[in-house]
CSV table of C-alpha atoms and ligand atoms in Angstrom, one decimal:
chain,number,residue,atom,x,y,z
W,1,UNK,CA,-26.6,-107.8,2.2
W,2,UNK,CA,-26.8,-107.1,-1.5
W,3,UNK,CA,-26.7,-109.2,-4.6
W,4,UNK,CA,-25.4,-106.3,-6.6
W,5,UNK,CA,-21.6,-106.3,-6.1
W,6,UNK,CA,-18.5,-104.7,-7.5
W,7,UNK,CA,-15.6,-107.1,-7.7
W,8,UNK,CA,-12.0,-105.9,-7.6
W,9,UNK,CA,-9.4,-108.3,-8.9
W,10,UNK,CA,-6.3,-107.6,-6.7
W,11,UNK,CA,-4.2,-110.0,-8.8
W,12,UNK,CA,-4.8,-107.8,-11.8
W,13,UNK,CA,-4.0,-104.8,-9.7
W,14,UNK,CA,-0.7,-106.2,-8.7
W,15,UNK,CA,0.1,-107.1,-12.4
W,16,UNK,CA,-0.8,-103.6,-13.4
W,17,UNK,CA,1.5,-102.1,-10.8
W,18,UNK,CA,4.3,-104.4,-12.0
W,19,UNK,CA,3.7,-103.4,-15.6
W,20,UNK,CA,3.8,-99.7,-14.8
W,21,UNK,CA,7.0,-100.2,-12.7
W,22,UNK,CA,8.7,-102.0,-15.5
W,23,UNK,CA,7.8,-99.1,-17.9
W,24,UNK,CA,9.0,-96.3,-15.6
W,25,UNK,CA,12.1,-98.0,-14.2
W,26,UNK,CA,13.2,-98.2,-10.6
W,27,UNK,CA,14.5,-94.7,-10.3
W,28,UNK,CA,11.1,-93.0,-10.9
W,29,UNK,CA,8.7,-92.6,-8.0
W,30,UNK,CA,5.3,-94.1,-8.6
W,31,UNK,CA,2.7,-91.8,-7.2
W,32,UNK,CA,-0.7,-93.5,-7.1
W,33,UNK,CA,-3.8,-91.3,-7.5
W,34,UNK,CA,-6.6,-92.3,-5.1
W,35,UNK,CA,-9.0,-89.4,-5.6
W,36,UNK,CA,-12.7,-90.0,-6.2
W,37,UNK,CA,-12.7,-93.0,-3.8
W,38,UNK,CA,-9.9,-94.5,-5.9
W,39,UNK,CA,-11.9,-94.0,-9.1
W,40,UNK,CA,-14.7,-95.8,-7.5
W,41,UNK,CA,-12.7,-98.8,-6.4
W,42,UNK,CA,-12.8,-97.9,-2.7
W,43,UNK,CA,-9.8,-95.8,-1.5
W,44,UNK,CA,-9.1,-97.3,2.0
W,45,UNK,CA,-8.6,-100.9,0.9
W,46,UNK,CA,-7.0,-100.0,-2.3
W,47,UNK,CA,-4.4,-98.0,-0.4
W,48,UNK,CA,-3.7,-100.9,1.9
W,49,UNK,CA,-3.1,-103.3,-1.0
W,50,UNK,CA,-1.2,-100.9,-3.1
W,51,UNK,CA,1.2,-100.4,-0.2
W,52,UNK,CA,1.6,-104.2,0.0
W,53,UNK,CA,2.4,-104.0,-3.8
W,54,UNK,CA,5.2,-101.5,-3.1
W,55,UNK,CA,3.5,-98.2,-3.8
W,56,UNK,CA,4.8,-95.6,-1.4
W,57,UNK,CA,3.0,-92.4,-2.3
W,58,UNK,CA,-0.7,-91.6,-2.5
W,59,UNK,CA,-2.2,-88.5,-4.1
W,60,UNK,CA,-5.7,-87.3,-3.6
W,61,UNK,CA,-7.8,-84.2,-4.6
W,62,UNK,CA,-9.1,-83.0,-1.3
W,63,UNK,CA,-8.1,-82.8,2.4
W,64,UNK,CA,-11.1,-85.0,3.4
W,65,UNK,CA,-9.9,-87.8,1.0
W,66,UNK,CA,-6.5,-87.6,2.6
W,67,UNK,CA,-7.9,-87.6,6.1
W,68,UNK,CA,-9.9,-90.8,5.3
W,69,UNK,CA,-6.6,-92.5,4.4
W,70,UNK,CA,-4.7,-91.0,7.3
W,71,UNK,CA,-7.3,-92.5,9.7
W,72,UNK,CA,-6.4,-95.9,8.2
W,73,UNK,CA,-2.6,-95.6,8.5
W,74,UNK,CA,-0.4,-93.0,10.2
W,75,UNK,CA,2.5,-93.9,8.0
W,76,UNK,CA,1.0,-93.3,4.5
W,77,UNK,CA,2.7,-90.7,2.4
W,78,UNK,CA,-0.2,-88.4,1.4
W,79,UNK,CA,-0.5,-85.4,-0.8
W,80,UNK,CA,-3.4,-83.2,-1.8
W,81,UNK,CA,-3.2,-82.1,-5.4
W,82,UNK,CA,-6.0,-79.6,-5.2
W,83,UNK,CA,-6.7,-76.4,-3.1
W,84,UNK,CA,-7.2,-76.6,0.6
W,85,UNK,CA,-9.0,-73.7,2.3
W,86,UNK,CA,-6.7,-71.5,4.5
W,87,UNK,CA,-8.6,-72.4,7.6
W,88,UNK,CA,-7.7,-76.1,7.2
W,89,UNK,CA,-4.0,-75.9,6.5
W,90,UNK,CA,-3.2,-76.3,10.2
W,91,UNK,CA,-5.3,-79.5,10.4
W,92,UNK,CA,-3.5,-80.7,7.3
W,93,UNK,CA,-0.1,-80.1,8.8
W,94,UNK,CA,-1.2,-81.8,12.0
W,95,UNK,CA,-2.0,-84.9,10.1
W,96,UNK,CA,1.2,-84.9,8.0
W,97,UNK,CA,-0.6,-84.4,4.7
W,98,UNK,CA,1.4,-82.6,2.1
W,99,UNK,CA,-0.2,-79.5,0.5
W,100,UNK,CA,0.1,-78.3,-3.1
W,101,UNK,CA,1.1,-74.7,-3.0
W,102,UNK,CA,0.3,-72.2,-5.8
W,103,UNK,CA,-0.1,-68.8,-4.0
W,104,UNK,CA,2.3,-66.6,-2.0
W,105,UNK,CA,-0.5,-66.1,0.5
W,106,UNK,CA,-0.7,-69.8,1.4
W,107,UNK,CA,3.1,-70.1,1.4
W,108,UNK,CA,3.1,-67.4,4.1
W,109,UNK,CA,0.3,-69.0,6.1
W,110,UNK,CA,2.0,-72.4,6.0
W,111,UNK,CA,5.3,-70.9,7.0
W,112,UNK,CA,3.7,-69.3,10.0
W,113,UNK,CA,2.0,-72.6,10.9
W,114,UNK,CA,5.5,-74.2,10.7
W,115,UNK,CA,6.9,-71.5,13.0
W,116,UNK,CA,4.1,-72.0,15.5
W,117,UNK,CA,4.6,-75.8,15.4
W,118,UNK,CA,8.3,-75.5,15.3
W,119,UNK,CA,8.6,-77.7,12.3
W,120,UNK,CA,9.6,-77.5,8.7
W,121,UNK,CA,6.6,-78.3,6.4
W,122,UNK,CA,7.2,-80.1,3.1
W,123,UNK,CA,5.3,-78.7,0.1
W,124,UNK,CA,5.0,-79.3,-3.6
W,125,UNK,CA,4.7,-76.3,-5.9
W,126,UNK,CA,2.2,-76.4,-8.7
W,127,UNK,CA,3.0,-74.6,-12.0
W,128,UNK,CA,0.4,-73.7,-14.6
W,129,UNK,CA,2.1,-74.4,-17.9
W,130,UNK,CA,-0.9,-73.9,-20.0
W,131,UNK,CA,-3.8,-76.0,-18.7
W,132,UNK,CA,-5.1,-72.9,-17.0
W,133,UNK,CA,-6.6,-74.7,-14.1
W,134,UNK,CA,-4.4,-74.5,-11.0
W,135,UNK,CA,-0.9,-73.3,-10.4
W,136,UNK,CA,1.5,-70.4,-10.3
W,137,UNK,CA,1.3,-68.7,-13.6
W,138,UNK,CA,4.5,-68.3,-15.6
W,139,UNK,CA,5.0,-64.6,-15.7
W,140,UNK,CA,7.5,-61.9,-14.6
W,141,UNK,CA,8.4,-62.2,-10.9
W,142,UNK,CA,7.7,-66.0,-10.7
W,143,UNK,CA,11.2,-67.0,-10.1
W,144,UNK,CA,11.6,-64.4,-7.4
W,145,UNK,CA,8.4,-65.5,-5.8
W,146,UNK,CA,9.5,-69.2,-5.8
W,147,UNK,CA,12.9,-68.2,-4.4
W,148,UNK,CA,11.1,-66.3,-1.6
W,149,UNK,CA,9.2,-69.5,-0.7
W,150,UNK,CA,12.5,-71.4,-0.7
W,151,UNK,CA,13.9,-68.8,1.7
W,152,UNK,CA,11.1,-69.2,4.1
W,153,UNK,CA,12.5,-70.8,7.3
W,154,UNK,CA,9.7,-73.3,7.9
W,155,UNK,CA,9.0,-74.5,4.4
W,156,UNK,CA,10.8,-77.1,2.4
W,157,UNK,CA,10.1,-77.4,-1.3
W,158,UNK,CA,10.2,-81.1,-1.8
W,159,UNK,CA,8.5,-81.1,-5.2
W,160,UNK,CA,7.3,-79.1,-8.2
W,161,UNK,CA,4.8,-80.2,-10.7
W,162,UNK,CA,2.5,-79.4,-13.5
W,163,UNK,CA,-0.3,-81.1,-15.5
W,164,UNK,CA,-0.5,-81.6,-19.2
W,165,UNK,CA,-3.6,-80.8,-21.3
W,166,UNK,CA,-2.9,-83.8,-23.6
W,167,UNK,CA,-4.2,-81.8,-26.6
W,168,UNK,CA,-1.4,-83.1,-28.9
W,169,UNK,CA,2.3,-83.9,-28.8
W,170,UNK,CA,3.3,-80.4,-29.8
W,171,UNK,CA,1.2,-78.8,-27.1
W,172,UNK,CA,2.4,-81.2,-24.4
W,173,UNK,CA,6.0,-80.6,-25.4
W,174,UNK,CA,5.5,-76.9,-25.2
W,175,UNK,CA,4.1,-77.3,-21.7
W,176,UNK,CA,7.0,-79.5,-20.7
W,177,UNK,CA,9.5,-77.0,-22.0
W,178,UNK,CA,7.9,-74.2,-20.0
W,179,UNK,CA,8.1,-76.4,-16.9
W,180,UNK,CA,11.8,-77.3,-17.6
W,181,UNK,CA,12.6,-73.6,-18.2
W,182,UNK,CA,11.3,-72.8,-14.7
W,183,UNK,CA,13.1,-75.6,-12.9
W,184,UNK,CA,16.3,-74.7,-14.8
W,185,UNK,CA,16.0,-71.1,-13.8
W,186,UNK,CA,15.6,-72.1,-10.2
W,187,UNK,CA,18.5,-74.4,-10.5
W,188,UNK,CA,20.7,-71.5,-11.7
W,189,UNK,CA,19.8,-69.8,-8.4
W,190,UNK,CA,20.9,-72.8,-6.4
W,191,UNK,CA,17.4,-74.3,-5.9
W,192,UNK,CA,17.3,-77.9,-7.2
W,193,UNK,CA,13.9,-79.3,-6.3
W,194,UNK,CA,14.2,-83.1,-5.8
W,195,UNK,CA,10.8,-84.4,-6.8
W,196,UNK,CA,9.6,-83.1,-10.3
W,197,UNK,CA,6.6,-84.5,-12.0
W,198,UNK,CA,4.3,-83.7,-15.0
W,199,UNK,CA,3.0,-87.1,-16.3
W,200,UNK,CA,-0.4,-88.6,-15.6
W,201,UNK,CA,-1.3,-92.1,-17.0
W,202,UNK,CA,-1.5,-91.1,-20.6
W,203,UNK,CA,1.6,-89.0,-20.6
W,204,UNK,CA,3.5,-91.7,-18.7
W,205,UNK,CA,2.6,-94.0,-21.6
W,206,UNK,CA,3.3,-91.6,-24.4
W,207,UNK,CA,6.3,-89.6,-23.2
W,208,UNK,CA,9.0,-91.6,-21.4
W,209,UNK,CA,11.3,-88.6,-21.8
W,210,UNK,CA,9.0,-86.6,-19.5
W,211,UNK,CA,8.9,-89.0,-16.5
W,212,UNK,CA,11.3,-86.8,-14.5
W,213,UNK,CA,11.6,-88.1,-10.9
W,214,UNK,CA,7.9,-89.1,-10.4
W,215,UNK,CA,4.7,-90.0,-12.3
W,216,UNK,CA,1.2,-89.6,-11.1
W,217,UNK,CA,-0.8,-92.7,-12.1
W,218,UNK,CA,-4.5,-93.0,-11.7
W,219,UNK,CA,-6.4,-94.6,-14.6
W,220,UNK,CA,-3.6,-97.0,-15.7
W,221,UNK,CA,-3.4,-98.6,-12.3
W,222,UNK,CA,-7.1,-99.4,-12.5
W,223,UNK,CA,-6.5,-100.9,-15.9
W,224,UNK,CA,-8.0,-98.1,-18.0
W,225,UNK,CA,-6.1,-97.0,-21.0
W,226,UNK,CA,-6.3,-94.9,-24.1
W,227,UNK,CA,-7.4,-97.0,-27.1
W,228,UNK,CA,-5.0,-95.2,-29.4
W,229,UNK,CA,-1.9,-96.5,-27.5
W,230,UNK,CA,-2.6,-99.5,-25.4
W,231,UNK,CA,-0.3,-100.1,-22.5
W,232,UNK,CA,1.0,-103.7,-22.5
W,233,UNK,CA,0.2,-105.8,-19.5
W,234,UNK,CA,-2.6,-103.8,-17.8
W,235,UNK,CA,-6.1,-105.0,-17.3
W,236,UNK,CA,-9.4,-103.5,-16.0
W,237,UNK,CA,-9.6,-104.7,-12.4
W,238,UNK,CA,-13.3,-103.9,-11.7
W,239,UNK,CA,-16.3,-105.8,-12.7
W,240,UNK,CA,-19.9,-105.7,-11.4
W,241,UNK,CA,-22.7,-108.2,-11.3
W,242,UNK,CA,-25.9,-109.1,-9.6
W,243,UNK,CA,-28.7,-111.7,-9.2
W,244,UNK,CA,-32.3,-111.3,-10.4
W,245,UNK,CA,-34.8,-110.3,-7.7
W,246,UNK,CA,-37.8,-111.6,-9.6
W,247,UNK,CA,-38.6,-113.2,-13.0
W,248,UNK,CA,-42.0,-112.9,-14.4
W,249,UNK,CA,-43.9,-113.7,-17.6
W,250,UNK,CA,-45.5,-110.6,-19.0
W,251,UNK,CA,-48.0,-110.5,-21.8
W,252,UNK,CA,-47.8,-108.8,-25.2
W,253,UNK,CA,-49.1,-105.3,-25.0
W,254,UNK,CA,-48.2,-104.7,-21.4
W,255,UNK,CA,-45.9,-101.8,-20.3
W,256,UNK,CA,-42.7,-102.1,-18.3
W,257,UNK,CA,-41.3,-99.4,-16.0
W,258,UNK,CA,-42.3,-95.7,-15.7
W,259,UNK,CA,-44.4,-94.1,-18.4
W,260,UNK,CA,-45.4,-95.3,-21.7
W,261,UNK,CA,-42.0,-95.9,-23.2
W,262,UNK,CA,-41.8,-99.6,-23.3
W,263,UNK,CA,-44.6,-101.8,-24.5
W,264,UNK,CA,-44.0,-105.5,-25.1
W,265,UNK,CA,-44.6,-106.6,-28.7
W,266,UNK,CA,-44.5,-110.3,-27.7
W,267,UNK,CA,-45.0,-112.2,-24.4
W,268,UNK,CA,-41.7,-112.1,-22.6
W,269,UNK,CA,-39.8,-113.1,-19.5
W,270,UNK,CA,-39.1,-109.9,-17.7
W,271,UNK,CA,-36.3,-110.0,-15.1
W,272,UNK,CA,-36.1,-107.5,-12.3
W,273,UNK,CA,-32.6,-106.5,-11.2
W,274,UNK,CA,-31.6,-104.8,-7.9
W,275,UNK,CA,-29.6,-101.9,-9.1
W,276,UNK,CA,-30.4,-98.5,-10.5
W,277,UNK,CA,-29.1,-95.0,-11.1
W,278,UNK,CA,-28.8,-94.3,-7.3
W,279,UNK,CA,-25.9,-96.8,-7.5
W,280,UNK,CA,-24.3,-94.6,-10.1
W,281,UNK,CA,-25.2,-96.7,-13.1
W,282,UNK,CA,-26.2,-94.2,-15.9
W,283,UNK,CA,-29.9,-94.0,-16.4
W,284,UNK,CA,-29.3,-93.1,-20.0
W,285,UNK,CA,-28.2,-96.6,-20.7
W,286,UNK,CA,-31.7,-97.9,-20.7
W,287,UNK,CA,-31.5,-97.3,-24.5
W,288,UNK,CA,-28.7,-99.3,-26.0
W,289,UNK,CA,-27.3,-100.7,-22.7
W,290,UNK,CA,-27.2,-104.4,-22.1
W,291,UNK,CA,-26.4,-106.9,-19.4
W,292,UNK,CA,-25.1,-110.5,-19.9
W,293,UNK,CA,-26.3,-113.8,-18.5
W,294,UNK,CA,-24.0,-116.6,-19.5
W,295,UNK,CA,-23.2,-115.9,-23.2
W,296,UNK,CA,-26.5,-114.0,-23.9
W,297,UNK,CA,-26.9,-110.2,-23.8
W,298,UNK,CA,-30.2,-108.7,-22.9
W,299,UNK,CA,-31.7,-105.2,-23.4
W,300,UNK,CA,-33.2,-103.1,-20.7
W,301,UNK,CA,-37.0,-103.2,-20.6
W,302,UNK,CA,-38.0,-99.6,-20.0
W,303,UNK,CA,-36.4,-96.9,-18.0
W,304,UNK,CA,-33.8,-97.7,-15.4
W,305,UNK,CA,-35.3,-96.7,-12.0
W,306,UNK,CA,-33.4,-95.4,-9.0
W,307,UNK,CA,-32.7,-98.8,-7.3
W,308,UNK,CA,-34.0,-101.3,-9.8
W,309,UNK,CA,-34.2,-102.0,-13.5
W,310,UNK,CA,-35.8,-104.7,-15.8
W,311,UNK,CA,-34.4,-106.6,-18.7
W,312,UNK,CA,-36.3,-108.4,-21.5
W,313,UNK,CA,-35.1,-112.1,-21.5
W,314,UNK,CA,-37.5,-113.0,-24.4
W,315,UNK,CA,-38.4,-116.7,-24.0
W,316,UNK,CA,-35.1,-117.7,-22.2
W,317,UNK,CA,-35.6,-119.5,-19.0
W,318,UNK,CA,-33.9,-117.3,-16.3
W,319,UNK,CA,-33.8,-118.3,-12.7
W,320,UNK,CA,-32.9,-116.4,-9.5
W,321,UNK,CA,-29.5,-118.0,-9.4
W,322,UNK,CA,-28.3,-116.8,-12.8
W,323,UNK,CA,-25.5,-114.3,-12.4
W,324,UNK,CA,-26.2,-111.1,-14.3
W,325,UNK,CA,-23.1,-109.4,-15.5
W,326,UNK,CA,-23.3,-105.6,-15.6
W,327,UNK,CA,-19.7,-104.6,-16.1
W,328,UNK,CA,-17.3,-107.2,-17.5
W,329,UNK,CA,-14.0,-107.4,-19.5
W,330,UNK,CA,-15.5,-107.8,-22.9
W,331,UNK,CA,-18.6,-106.3,-24.5
W,332,UNK,CA,-19.6,-104.7,-21.1
W,333,UNK,CA,-16.1,-103.2,-20.5
W,334,UNK,CA,-15.8,-99.8,-18.8
W,335,UNK,CA,-14.5,-98.4,-22.1
W,336,UNK,CA,-17.5,-99.6,-24.0
W,337,UNK,CA,-20.2,-98.7,-21.4
W,338,UNK,CA,-18.8,-95.2,-20.8
W,339,UNK,CA,-18.8,-94.5,-24.6
W,340,UNK,CA,-22.3,-95.7,-24.8
W,341,UNK,CA,-23.2,-93.4,-21.9
W,342,UNK,CA,-21.4,-90.5,-23.7
W,343,UNK,CA,-18.9,-90.0,-20.9
W,344,UNK,CA,-15.3,-91.0,-20.2
W,345,UNK,CA,-14.1,-94.1,-18.3
W,346,UNK,CA,-13.2,-92.1,-15.2
W,347,UNK,CA,-16.6,-90.5,-14.8
W,348,UNK,CA,-18.3,-93.8,-15.3
W,349,UNK,CA,-16.2,-95.3,-12.5
W,350,UNK,CA,-16.3,-92.4,-10.1
W,351,UNK,CA,-20.1,-92.4,-10.1
W,352,UNK,CA,-20.3,-96.0,-8.9
W,353,UNK,CA,-21.1,-95.0,-5.4
W,354,UNK,CA,-20.3,-96.6,-2.0
W,355,UNK,CA,-23.8,-98.1,-1.8
W,356,UNK,CA,-22.6,-101.0,-3.9
W,357,UNK,CA,-20.4,-103.3,-1.7
W,358,UNK,CA,-16.9,-103.8,-3.1
W,359,UNK,CA,-15.6,-107.4,-2.9
W,360,UNK,CA,-11.9,-107.5,-3.1
W,361,UNK,CA,-10.7,-110.8,-4.6
W,362,UNK,CA,-7.1,-112.2,-4.4
W,363,UNK,CA,-6.1,-115.6,-5.7
W,364,UNK,CA,-9.7,-116.5,-6.2
W,365,UNK,CA,-10.7,-115.7,-2.6
W,366,UNK,CA,-12.7,-112.7,-1.2
W,367,UNK,CA,-10.3,-111.0,1.2
W,368,UNK,CA,-12.4,-108.0,2.1
W,369,UNK,CA,-15.9,-106.6,1.5
W,370,UNK,CA,-16.1,-102.8,1.8
W,371,UNK,CA,-19.6,-101.8,2.8
W,372,UNK,CA,-21.1,-98.4,3.1
W,373,UNK,CA,-22.6,-98.9,6.5
W,374,UNK,CA,-20.2,-101.2,8.2
W,375,UNK,CA,-16.9,-100.2,6.6
W,376,UNK,CA,-14.5,-103.1,5.8
W,377,UNK,CA,-15.5,-106.6,6.8
W,378,UNK,CA,-12.5,-108.9,6.9
W,379,UNK,CA,-14.1,-111.9,8.5
W,380,UNK,CA,-17.2,-113.6,7.1
D,1,LIG,C1,-6.3,-87.1,-11.6
D,1,LIG,C2,-4.9,-86.6,-11.8
D,1,LIG,C3,-3.9,-87.4,-12.2
D,1,LIG,C4,-4.2,-88.8,-12.6
D,1,LIG,O1,-4.7,-88.9,-13.9
D,1,LIG,P1,-4.9,-90.3,-14.7
D,1,LIG,O2,-5.1,-89.9,-16.1
D,1,LIG,O3,-6.0,-91.0,-14.1
D,1,LIG,O4,-3.6,-91.0,-14.5
D,1,LIG,C5,-2.6,-86.9,-12.3
D,1,LIG,N1,-2.4,-85.6,-11.9
D,1,LIG,C6,-3.4,-84.8,-11.5
D,1,LIG,C7,-3.0,-83.4,-11.2
D,1,LIG,C8,-4.7,-85.2,-11.5
D,1,LIG,O5,-5.6,-84.4,-11.1
């Protein structure tokens, strides 16, 4: 229904997963982070493929994100890393979605839910080791509190985790030490928590000594990595392109788009493209941003509108069948575009909203199109 398409290369995804596995070794659990609609890649189909590629645990930020995946597959191993309001904890348990616990109050609520349902609920504890976002703070009484949770009859502490601020190596090591001090203190009291994790993508790359029993990988699986320390064997899996909706010759002195900001200094071929900021493409890129047709890069002509934008193709003959590359692997990479838009790669991706159909491509063939209105189309 739309010429503007996001393309997800599933072969690259599989290679990325393989590269990450090789790096972490077979004994470390690979937890895949699918929050933010899988960083814009479309969570439901990504989960399906990731499972095929051997990933067994999925992590999301919110209960709704977990429920979306639960509706897809009853067997997925799902965990919410953020806060879930008290009133929804029972729903969460009913759908076998693992909560993150960071207050005694929710421990008690969950324990009574377990009692009422006559089941033992698995939880992961979150420790705040210095990020100061979410987690039990490390202070007097912490160990006693955690042991109290351990003693609750209808809770089982399967995991304990924390998150690094990635300020610098010394800061991260300091957080790691605080984390280990807590787990060791618990161990002395006979509580050995099986699944311990502190590394996200960057930390997984930088600090092999901190992998513990699980890593939480988001960015790296999608092929995004820190420039300072590239991760061998991972590639960006998402690209985006479109087709022109109209090509017109416009005379010198005419304006293009809203306002008075773009006036042609020469006659030019103006190409109208069917995407805009409602798709999540940053409006700010009208200055400095480019698209590519073949080997040629073109500037935006005037302000990017909500659903459309224009480029200045000078005197180049452009026709309606010319693919226009919006995000590619080279000069229009997510790394380069996000920098130009003064944001980070994750934000750039998360904003690409479900209005843009996702075409999933494996071995050169489209295997699924995820569409906002109709969901996943597997036959076409
Ligand atoms: C988002 C998130 C991750 C994944 O981070 P990446 O840098 O994308 O790998 C890991 N842990 C927590 C708690 C997160 O919120």
